Amino acid sequence: TKVVWDTYDLCVYNNTVSSAFQLRTLDVNNANATVTGAVTFNLDGGSGGKFYGDTGCSNQIITAPINASESLSGVIYYRNTNAGTTAYATAVDLNGTWTEANQSVAVSPTVQLWGGGSIIGNYTTIAAAEAAAVPYDTIKVLPGTYQPTSTITIDVPHLTLQSTGGAATTIINGSALSTVFTIAANNATLGGDGTGLTINGTVGTTTAIKISKAGGISDVTIQDNTLTNNSKGINVLATGVVGMNATNITINGNTITVSRTSTWTEGIVFGADEADADKLCNSLITENTISNCSEGISLYAVNNTVISNNTVPDCRYTGIAIDRRAGTDTNNVTISGNTVTNVTGDTWSTGIAVDKRGSVHGCTANVSNITLTGNTVTGCTINIAFVREPDGTPISTPNLGTITVLHNNILSSKEYGLYNNNTVTLDATLNWWGNVTGPSAGTGTHASSAIGSGDAVSTYVTYSPWLSAAYPGGNSTTNATFSLKSNWNFMSVPKKLENATFGWLLSGISFTTAWGYNAS
């Protein structure tokens, strides 16, 4: 007796029947030995076989009284409804009494290959279905737990691989593998809206999804998958693959998480190896949730790419990192609408980091045309940082001038809300710092002269005017309305003056500085 999964639930092969029928529900009434269920017959029974119902019927509710004259030696029913676990066969004797057969049967999930709008094959492994696929086919993975023994490579162009029941019920256990899926074909899709997979791995060992093809790869979509406990969730352009570009890569709606650990882990890695001149271009990372990784989203050598509306909580070192390798070139990147929280693994842990490293083989790292807008970054050691690494030259004046930090909510950092250790001034006006008085000065060698009570801002940052409330509700403090307390006198001057200067101007008059604003 063989038990396998088919379109909805269980397929049962009788000992003497060559073809399968499908059971959606099966209720056994011991009192009168009646089998009731919705049954789909794929094919008529083979010679000598017996189906309990009308052979060839489809989706009928049947009642099949078990008569003493009928042999039921091959009939089983499924007691465990969890796909991928063990089913128990049950034998029936001739008087209609159900008795345990002391036989367990492994349940194999079923994979369907669709082409031209219809099923063209059923398989017990994803790899077998992929090997039989041709361009424009769709592989549909039914609910169950699958345990591949080697990397599943998608190398057929225009192929879609998706689940029928969503990620919650379709589990790929890749914990024994170094890479679970490799996408090596253009126009490939893994998952889809509500049709993703859960891919489990082993921290320190497993990459869940690698996108890599010699000569370059384009138009790949990874959507609505759940990636759990992998060293790397999604790796686009693997380190060491030289001369390869990736374009039009969309990573959308995935959930990536690990158990927080000292082992290095990354959620989404985009970009090239050092000085390989590889590029990731025209791509989109959006609406993903990435938690507990060492780094949430890492981008190296990326052009014309948008990172938007992602949620990145509780990473250890960096939530979103741009240009972290020497000799690489990153420009025209927009980071918008993301929420990054509680990145606090060490004293330099940063919510959003733009790093500048040195050169490799004569190729100098370059960062330009970076836009940070509409992000909420809170509770990190440093919320946003523009950092020249020890091996790097400062971001140049022309390039730093192309970096926009606008309409972000920057608050509740442990050290700095915005930190810039370059020697060129960064424009970070019209951001919300967590307090209407604007940012505070911070401490240490990079402390600024800011006098507000909000998140700290370092030197080499233009922060005024700021927003009067959290974006999108705040207004520029340039348009602030001033009102006088009863019995107070008001004095305005062209520029903000220190208290000592006010004291010199108002010698002999008792005064209090309630709030200062730098109109310049």
Coordinates of C-alpha atoms in Angstrom, one line a residue:
T1 CA 0.0 0.0 0.0
K2 CA 1.4 3.4 -1.0
V3 CA 0.4 6.8 0.3
V4 CA 1.3 10.1 -1.5
W5 CA 0.0 13.7 -1.6
D6 CA -1.9 15.0 -4.5
T7 CA -3.8 18.2 -5.4
Y8 CA -5.6 18.7 -2.1
D9 CA -4.9 15.9 0.3
L10 CA -4.2 12.2 0.2
C11 CA -3.9 9.8 -2.7
V12 CA -4.4 6.1 -1.9
Y13 CA -3.1 3.3 -4.0
N14 CA -4.8 0.0 -3.5
N15 CA -2.5 -3.0 -3.5
T16 CA -4.0 -4.3 -6.7
V17 CA -5.0 -1.0 -8.3
S18 CA -2.5 0.9 -10.6
S19 CA -4.2 4.3 -10.5
A20 CA -5.0 6.7 -7.6
F21 CA -8.0 8.4 -6.2
Q22 CA -7.9 11.4 -3.9
L23 CA -9.5 11.8 -0.5
R24 CA -10.3 15.3 0.9
T25 CA -12.0 14.0 4.0
L26 CA -12.6 10.5 5.2
D27 CA -14.9 9.6 8.1
V28 CA -15.1 6.1 9.3
N29 CA -18.2 5.0 11.1
N30 CA -17.3 1.9 13.0
A31 CA -20.9 1.0 13.8
N32 CA -22.0 0.2 10.3
A33 CA -18.6 0.2 8.5
T34 CA -19.5 3.1 6.2
V35 CA -16.8 5.2 4.5
T36 CA -17.9 8.8 3.7
G37 CA -15.8 11.4 1.9
A38 CA -15.4 13.7 -1.1
V39 CA -13.5 11.6 -3.7
T40 CA -11.8 12.5 -6.9
F41 CA -10.9 9.6 -9.2
N42 CA -8.0 10.4 -11.4
L43 CA -8.4 7.2 -13.5
D44 CA -10.4 4.0 -13.4
G45 CA -9.0 1.3 -11.2
G46 CA -6.7 -1.3 -12.7
S47 CA -7.8 -4.9 -13.2
G48 CA -8.6 -6.6 -10.0
G49 CA -8.8 -3.3 -8.1
K50 CA -11.8 -2.0 -6.2
F51 CA -12.8 1.6 -5.5
Y52 CA -15.6 2.3 -3.0
G53 CA -17.7 4.6 -5.0
D54 CA -18.5 5.0 -8.7
T55 CA -15.3 4.5 -10.7
G56 CA -14.5 7.6 -12.6
C57 CA -16.7 10.0 -10.5
S58 CA -15.4 13.4 -9.6
N59 CA -15.9 15.3 -6.3
Q60 CA -18.9 13.3 -5.2
I61 CA -20.0 12.6 -1.7
I62 CA -20.2 8.8 -1.5
T63 CA -21.5 6.3 1.0
A64 CA -20.1 2.9 0.3
P65 CA -21.4 0.2 2.7
I66 CA -18.8 -2.4 3.3
N67 CA -20.3 -5.8 2.5
A68 CA -19.1 -9.1 3.9
S69 CA -18.6 -10.3 0.3
E70 CA -16.1 -7.5 -0.6
S71 CA -12.4 -7.8 0.0
L72 CA -11.0 -4.7 1.7
S73 CA -7.5 -5.9 2.1
G74 CA -6.0 -2.9 0.4
V75 CA -8.2 -0.1 1.8
I76 CA -6.6 2.4 4.2
Y77 CA -7.5 5.7 5.7
Y78 CA -5.3 8.6 6.9
R79 CA -5.3 9.4 10.6
N80 CA -2.7 12.2 10.7
T81 CA -3.6 15.3 8.7
N82 CA -0.1 16.8 8.8
A83 CA 1.6 16.5 5.4
G84 CA 5.1 15.1 5.5
T85 CA 4.6 13.1 8.6
T86 CA 3.8 9.4 9.0
A87 CA 0.4 7.9 7.9
Y88 CA -0.9 4.7 9.5
A89 CA -2.5 2.0 7.4
T90 CA -5.6 0.4 8.8
A91 CA -6.9 -3.0 7.7
V92 CA -10.5 -4.1 7.6
D93 CA -11.7 -7.6 8.1
L94 CA -14.6 -9.1 6.3
N95 CA -17.2 -8.5 9.0
G96 CA -16.6 -4.7 8.9
T97 CA -14.6 -4.3 12.0
W98 CA -11.7 -1.8 11.7
T99 CA -8.5 -3.1 13.2
E100 CA -5.0 -1.6 13.3
A101 CA -2.6 -3.1 10.8
N102 CA 0.7 -2.2 12.7
Q103 CA 2.0 -0.7 9.5
S104 CA 3.3 2.9 9.0
V105 CA 3.6 4.4 5.6
A106 CA 5.8 7.5 4.8
V107 CA 3.8 10.3 3.2
S108 CA 5.5 11.9 0.2
P109 CA 4.3 15.4 -0.7
T110 CA 3.3 15.9 -4.3
V111 CA 4.7 18.4 -6.8
Q112 CA 2.7 19.2 -9.9
L113 CA 4.1 20.4 -13.2
W114 CA 1.7 22.6 -15.1
G115 CA 2.0 23.7 -18.8
G116 CA -0.5 25.3 -21.1
G117 CA -3.0 25.6 -18.3
S118 CA -3.2 22.0 -17.2
I119 CA -1.3 19.4 -15.2
I120 CA 1.3 17.6 -17.3
G121 CA 3.0 15.6 -14.5
N122 CA 3.1 14.7 -10.8
Y123 CA 6.3 14.3 -8.9
T124 CA 7.4 13.6 -5.4
T125 CA 10.3 16.1 -5.4
I126 CA 10.7 19.6 -6.6
A127 CA 14.0 18.7 -8.4
A128 CA 12.3 16.1 -10.5
A129 CA 9.6 18.5 -11.6
E130 CA 12.2 21.1 -12.4
A131 CA 14.2 18.6 -14.5
A132 CA 11.1 17.9 -16.6
A133 CA 10.1 21.6 -17.0
V134 CA 10.4 23.7 -20.1
P135 CA 10.1 27.5 -20.4
Y136 CA 6.8 29.0 -19.3
D137 CA 5.9 26.0 -17.2
T138 CA 4.8 26.4 -13.5
I139 CA 5.8 24.1 -10.7
K140 CA 3.1 23.9 -8.0
V141 CA 4.2 22.5 -4.7
L142 CA 1.4 21.1 -2.6
P143 CA 1.2 21.5 1.2
G144 CA 3.7 19.2 3.0
T145 CA 7.2 19.0 4.3
Y146 CA 9.9 18.4 1.7
Q147 CA 13.5 17.5 2.5
P148 CA 15.7 17.9 -0.5
T149 CA 19.0 16.0 -0.5
S150 CA 20.8 18.5 -2.7
T151 CA 20.5 22.1 -4.0
I152 CA 17.4 22.7 -6.1
T153 CA 18.6 24.6 -9.2
I154 CA 16.1 26.6 -11.2
D155 CA 17.8 26.9 -14.6
V156 CA 14.8 27.0 -16.9
P157 CA 14.0 30.5 -18.2
H158 CA 10.4 31.8 -17.6
L159 CA 9.8 29.2 -15.0
T160 CA 7.5 29.8 -11.9
L161 CA 7.9 27.8 -8.8
Q162 CA 5.2 28.4 -6.2
S163 CA 3.1 26.7 -3.5
T164 CA -0.6 26.0 -3.7
G165 CA -1.2 26.6 0.0
G166 CA 1.2 29.4 1.0
A167 CA 4.4 29.4 3.0
A168 CA 2.7 28.4 6.3
T169 CA 1.8 24.9 5.0
T170 CA 4.6 24.3 2.5
I171 CA 7.9 23.6 4.2
I172 CA 11.3 23.1 2.6
N173 CA 13.7 21.7 5.1
G174 CA 17.1 22.5 3.8
S175 CA 19.0 22.4 7.1
A176 CA 21.5 19.9 5.8
L177 CA 22.4 21.9 2.7
S178 CA 24.8 24.8 2.0
T179 CA 22.3 26.3 -0.5
V180 CA 18.6 25.3 -0.8
F181 CA 17.6 27.1 -4.0
T182 CA 19.8 28.5 -6.8
I183 CA 18.1 30.7 -9.3
A184 CA 20.2 30.5 -12.5
A185 CA 17.7 31.5 -15.2
N186 CA 16.3 34.8 -16.5
N187 CA 12.6 35.5 -15.9
A188 CA 12.3 33.1 -13.0
T189 CA 9.9 33.4 -10.1
L190 CA 10.1 31.8 -6.7
G191 CA 6.8 32.2 -4.8
G192 CA 4.2 34.8 -5.6
D193 CA 1.3 36.6 -4.0
G194 CA 0.3 34.2 -1.2
T195 CA 2.1 31.3 -2.9
G196 CA 5.5 31.3 -1.3
L197 CA 7.4 28.6 0.5
T198 CA 9.0 28.3 4.0
I199 CA 12.7 27.5 3.6
N200 CA 14.4 26.3 6.8
G201 CA 18.1 26.2 7.1
T202 CA 21.0 26.0 9.6
V203 CA 22.7 29.2 11.0
G204 CA 26.3 29.1 10.0
T205 CA 25.7 26.8 7.0
T206 CA 22.8 27.5 4.8
T207 CA 21.9 30.1 2.1
A208 CA 18.2 29.8 1.5
I209 CA 18.1 31.4 -2.0
K210 CA 21.1 32.3 -4.2
I211 CA 20.5 34.2 -7.4
S212 CA 23.6 33.6 -9.7
K213 CA 24.2 32.9 -13.3
A214 CA 27.4 33.1 -15.4
G215 CA 27.2 36.0 -17.8
G216 CA 24.5 37.8 -15.7
I217 CA 20.9 37.3 -14.7
S218 CA 17.8 39.4 -15.1
D219 CA 14.1 39.6 -14.2
V220 CA 14.0 37.4 -11.2
T221 CA 11.2 37.7 -8.6
I222 CA 11.3 36.3 -5.0
Q223 CA 8.0 36.9 -3.3
D224 CA 6.1 36.0 -0.1
N225 CA 8.5 33.4 1.1
T226 CA 9.4 32.7 4.8
L227 CA 13.1 32.1 5.3
T228 CA 14.1 30.8 8.8
N229 CA 17.5 30.3 10.5
N230 CA 19.7 30.6 7.4
S231 CA 23.1 32.2 7.4
K232 CA 22.0 34.2 4.3
G233 CA 18.3 34.5 3.4
I234 CA 18.6 35.8 -0.2
N235 CA 22.1 36.2 -1.8
V236 CA 22.1 38.1 -5.1
L237 CA 25.5 37.8 -6.9
A238 CA 27.5 35.4 -4.8
T239 CA 31.0 36.4 -3.7
G240 CA 33.7 35.2 -6.1
V241 CA 31.5 35.2 -9.2
V242 CA 33.3 37.7 -11.5
G243 CA 32.0 39.7 -14.4
M244 CA 28.3 39.0 -13.6
N245 CA 25.6 41.7 -13.5
A246 CA 22.0 41.3 -12.2
T247 CA 19.2 43.5 -13.4
N248 CA 15.5 43.9 -12.6
I249 CA 15.6 41.7 -9.4
T250 CA 12.5 42.1 -7.3
I251 CA 12.4 40.8 -3.7
N252 CA 9.0 41.5 -2.3
G253 CA 7.0 40.5 0.8
N254 CA 9.4 37.9 2.2
T255 CA 9.9 37.2 5.9
I256 CA 13.4 36.5 7.0
T257 CA 14.4 35.7 10.5
V258 CA 17.0 33.9 12.6
S259 CA 17.4 33.1 16.2
R260 CA 19.6 35.9 17.4
T261 CA 23.1 34.5 17.7
S262 CA 26.8 35.4 17.6
T263 CA 27.1 33.7 14.3
W264 CA 27.2 36.1 11.4
T265 CA 23.9 36.2 9.4
E266 CA 22.5 38.3 6.6
G267 CA 18.9 38.7 5.5
I268 CA 19.3 40.1 1.9
V269 CA 22.7 40.5 0.3
F270 CA 22.9 42.5 -3.0
G271 CA 26.0 43.2 -4.9
A272 CA 29.4 42.2 -6.2
D273 CA 32.8 41.1 -4.9
E274 CA 35.5 43.6 -4.4
A275 CA 36.7 45.3 -7.6
D276 CA 34.9 42.9 -9.9
A277 CA 33.1 45.7 -11.6
D278 CA 29.8 43.7 -11.2
K279 CA 26.6 45.6 -10.7
L280 CA 23.1 45.1 -9.4
C281 CA 20.9 47.4 -11.4
N282 CA 17.3 48.5 -11.6
S283 CA 16.1 46.4 -8.7
L284 CA 13.5 46.6 -6.0
I285 CA 13.6 45.4 -2.4
T286 CA 10.2 46.1 -0.8
E287 CA 7.8 45.2 2.0
N288 CA 10.1 42.5 3.5
T289 CA 10.4 41.8 7.2
I290 CA 13.9 41.0 8.3
S291 CA 14.7 40.4 12.0
N292 CA 17.5 39.2 14.3
C293 CA 20.2 39.1 11.5
S294 CA 23.7 40.5 12.0
E295 CA 22.9 42.7 9.0
G296 CA 19.4 43.0 7.6
I297 CA 20.0 44.3 4.0
S298 CA 23.5 44.7 2.6
L299 CA 24.1 46.4 -0.7
Y300 CA 27.5 46.4 -2.6
A301 CA 28.0 47.9 -6.0
V302 CA 24.3 48.7 -6.6
N303 CA 22.9 51.2 -9.1
N304 CA 19.3 52.5 -9.7
T305 CA 17.8 50.4 -7.0
V306 CA 15.0 51.1 -4.5
I307 CA 14.8 49.8 -0.9
S308 CA 11.3 50.7 0.3
N309 CA 8.8 49.9 3.0
N310 CA 10.8 47.2 4.6
T311 CA 10.6 46.4 8.4
V312 CA 14.0 45.6 10.0
P313 CA 13.8 45.1 13.7
D314 CA 16.4 43.7 16.2
C315 CA 19.4 43.2 14.0
R316 CA 22.7 43.1 15.7
Y317 CA 25.0 45.4 13.7
T318 CA 23.3 47.0 10.8
G319 CA 19.7 47.3 9.6
I320 CA 20.4 48.6 6.0
A321 CA 24.0 48.9 4.8
I322 CA 25.2 50.6 1.6
D323 CA 28.6 50.1 -0.1
R324 CA 30.5 48.1 2.4
R325 CA 33.4 46.9 0.2
A326 CA 36.6 48.4 -1.2
G327 CA 36.7 49.2 -4.9
T328 CA 32.9 49.1 -5.4
D329 CA 30.7 51.7 -6.9
T330 CA 27.2 52.5 -5.6
N331 CA 24.9 55.3 -6.9
N332 CA 21.3 56.2 -7.5
V333 CA 19.9 54.3 -4.6
T334 CA 16.7 55.3 -2.9
I335 CA 15.9 54.1 0.7
S336 CA 12.4 55.2 1.6
G337 CA 9.6 54.3 3.9
N338 CA 11.6 51.7 5.9
T339 CA 11.2 51.1 9.6
V340 CA 14.5 50.1 11.3
T341 CA 14.5 49.5 15.1
N342 CA 16.7 48.3 17.9
V343 CA 20.0 47.6 16.2
T344 CA 22.1 47.5 19.3
G345 CA 24.7 44.7 19.1
D346 CA 27.7 46.9 19.9
T347 CA 28.9 50.5 20.2
W348 CA 28.8 51.0 16.4
S349 CA 25.6 49.2 15.6
T350 CA 23.7 51.4 13.1
G351 CA 20.1 51.4 11.7
I352 CA 21.1 52.7 8.2
A353 CA 24.7 53.0 7.3
V354 CA 26.4 54.4 4.2
D355 CA 30.1 53.3 4.3
K356 CA 33.0 54.5 2.3
R357 CA 36.0 52.1 1.9
G358 CA 39.2 52.4 0.0
S359 CA 40.5 51.1 -3.3
V360 CA 41.3 47.6 -4.6
H361 CA 43.5 47.0 -7.7
G362 CA 43.2 50.7 -8.5
C363 CA 39.4 50.8 -8.3
T364 CA 38.3 53.4 -5.7
A365 CA 35.1 53.0 -3.8
N366 CA 32.5 55.6 -4.8
V367 CA 29.1 56.6 -3.2
S368 CA 26.8 59.1 -4.9
N369 CA 23.2 60.0 -5.4
I370 CA 21.8 58.2 -2.3
T371 CA 18.4 59.3 -1.1
L372 CA 17.1 58.5 2.4
T373 CA 13.5 59.7 2.8
G374 CA 10.5 58.8 4.8
N375 CA 12.3 56.3 7.0
T376 CA 11.7 55.8 10.7
V377 CA 14.9 54.8 12.5
T378 CA 14.6 54.4 16.2
G379 CA 16.3 52.8 19.2
C380 CA 19.6 51.9 17.5
T381 CA 23.0 52.6 19.0
I382 CA 23.5 55.0 16.0
N383 CA 20.3 55.5 14.0
I384 CA 21.9 56.8 10.7
A385 CA 25.6 57.0 9.9
F386 CA 27.8 58.2 7.0
V387 CA 31.1 56.6 7.8
R388 CA 34.5 56.6 6.3
E389 CA 36.1 53.3 7.2
P390 CA 39.7 53.3 8.3
D391 CA 40.8 52.0 4.9
G392 CA 38.7 54.6 3.0
T393 CA 39.0 58.2 1.9
P394 CA 36.3 60.6 2.8
I395 CA 33.2 60.9 0.7
S396 CA 34.1 63.7 -1.6
T397 CA 32.3 67.1 -1.6
P398 CA 30.6 66.6 -5.0
N399 CA 29.4 63.1 -4.0
L400 CA 28.3 64.0 -0.5
G401 CA 26.3 66.8 -2.0
T402 CA 24.3 64.2 -4.0
I403 CA 23.2 62.5 -0.8
T404 CA 19.7 63.5 0.5
V405 CA 18.5 62.9 4.0
L406 CA 15.0 64.3 4.1
H407 CA 11.7 63.7 6.0
N408 CA 13.0 60.9 8.2
N409 CA 12.0 60.2 11.8
I410 CA 15.2 59.9 13.8
L411 CA 14.7 59.3 17.5
S412 CA 15.6 57.4 20.7
S413 CA 19.1 56.4 19.6
K414 CA 21.6 55.3 22.3
E415 CA 24.5 57.5 21.0
Y416 CA 23.7 59.4 17.8
G417 CA 20.6 60.0 15.7
L418 CA 22.9 61.0 12.7
Y419 CA 26.6 60.6 12.7
N420 CA 29.0 61.8 10.0
N421 CA 32.8 61.2 10.4
N422 CA 33.6 62.6 7.0
T423 CA 35.0 66.1 6.8
V424 CA 32.4 67.3 4.3
T425 CA 29.1 68.7 5.5
L426 CA 26.0 66.6 4.9
D427 CA 22.6 68.3 4.4
A428 CA 20.1 66.7 6.7
T429 CA 17.5 69.4 7.0
L430 CA 13.8 68.8 7.5
N431 CA 14.0 65.7 9.6
W432 CA 12.2 64.9 12.9
W433 CA 14.6 64.4 15.8
G434 CA 12.1 63.3 18.4
N435 CA 11.7 66.8 19.9
V436 CA 10.4 70.1 18.7
T437 CA 13.6 71.8 19.9
G438 CA 15.6 69.9 17.3
P439 CA 18.7 67.6 17.8
S440 CA 21.1 67.6 20.7
A441 CA 24.8 67.9 20.5
G442 CA 26.0 64.4 21.4
T443 CA 29.3 63.6 23.1
G444 CA 32.9 62.9 22.2
T445 CA 35.1 64.2 19.5
H446 CA 32.3 64.5 17.0
A447 CA 29.8 66.4 19.2
S448 CA 28.1 69.2 17.4
S449 CA 26.9 72.6 18.7
A450 CA 23.2 71.7 18.5
I451 CA 21.2 72.8 21.6
G452 CA 17.9 70.9 21.2
S453 CA 16.7 68.0 23.2
G454 CA 16.1 65.5 20.4
D455 CA 18.4 62.8 19.1
A456 CA 22.1 63.7 18.9
V457 CA 23.7 65.0 15.7
S458 CA 27.4 65.0 15.0
T459 CA 29.6 67.6 13.4
Y460 CA 29.6 68.1 9.7
V461 CA 25.8 67.9 9.5
T462 CA 23.4 70.8 8.5
Y463 CA 20.3 70.0 10.5
S464 CA 18.3 73.3 10.6
P465 CA 15.5 73.8 9.8
W466 CA 14.1 70.6 11.2
L467 CA 10.5 69.2 11.3
S468 CA 8.3 70.3 14.2
A469 CA 6.7 66.8 14.5
A470 CA 7.1 63.3 13.2
Y471 CA 6.9 63.0 9.4
P472 CA 4.5 63.1 7.6
G473 CA 2.8 65.4 10.1
G474 CA 5.6 67.9 10.9
N475 CA 6.2 71.3 9.4
S476 CA 9.5 73.1 8.8
T477 CA 10.6 75.1 11.9
T478 CA 11.3 77.9 9.5
N479 CA 7.5 78.6 9.6
A480 CA 7.2 78.2 13.3
T481 CA 4.7 80.5 15.1
F482 CA 6.0 82.3 18.1
S483 CA 3.8 83.4 21.0
L484 CA 4.7 85.4 24.1
K485 CA 3.9 84.3 27.6
S486 CA 1.8 86.8 29.6
N487 CA 3.9 89.7 30.9
W488 CA 7.0 88.6 28.8
N489 CA 8.8 90.8 26.4
F490 CA 10.0 89.4 23.1
M491 CA 13.3 90.1 21.4
S492 CA 14.4 88.9 18.0
V493 CA 17.8 89.1 16.4
P494 CA 19.0 88.2 12.9
K495 CA 20.8 85.1 14.1
K496 CA 20.8 82.9 17.1
L497 CA 23.0 84.2 19.9
E498 CA 24.5 82.4 22.8
N499 CA 23.3 83.2 26.3
A500 CA 26.5 85.1 27.1
T501 CA 25.8 87.4 24.1
F502 CA 22.3 88.0 25.3
G503 CA 23.7 88.8 28.7
W504 CA 26.0 91.4 27.2
L505 CA 23.1 93.0 25.2
L506 CA 20.7 93.0 28.1
S507 CA 23.1 93.9 30.9
G508 CA 21.3 94.7 34.1
I509 CA 18.0 93.1 32.9
S510 CA 16.8 89.7 34.2
F511 CA 16.1 87.4 31.3
T512 CA 15.5 83.7 30.5
T513 CA 16.3 82.1 27.1
A514 CA 13.2 79.9 26.6
W515 CA 14.2 78.6 23.2
G516 CA 16.8 79.4 20.6
Y517 CA 16.4 79.1 16.8
N518 CA 19.2 79.4 14.2
A519 CA 17.5 81.2 11.3
S520 CA 20.7 80.9 9.2

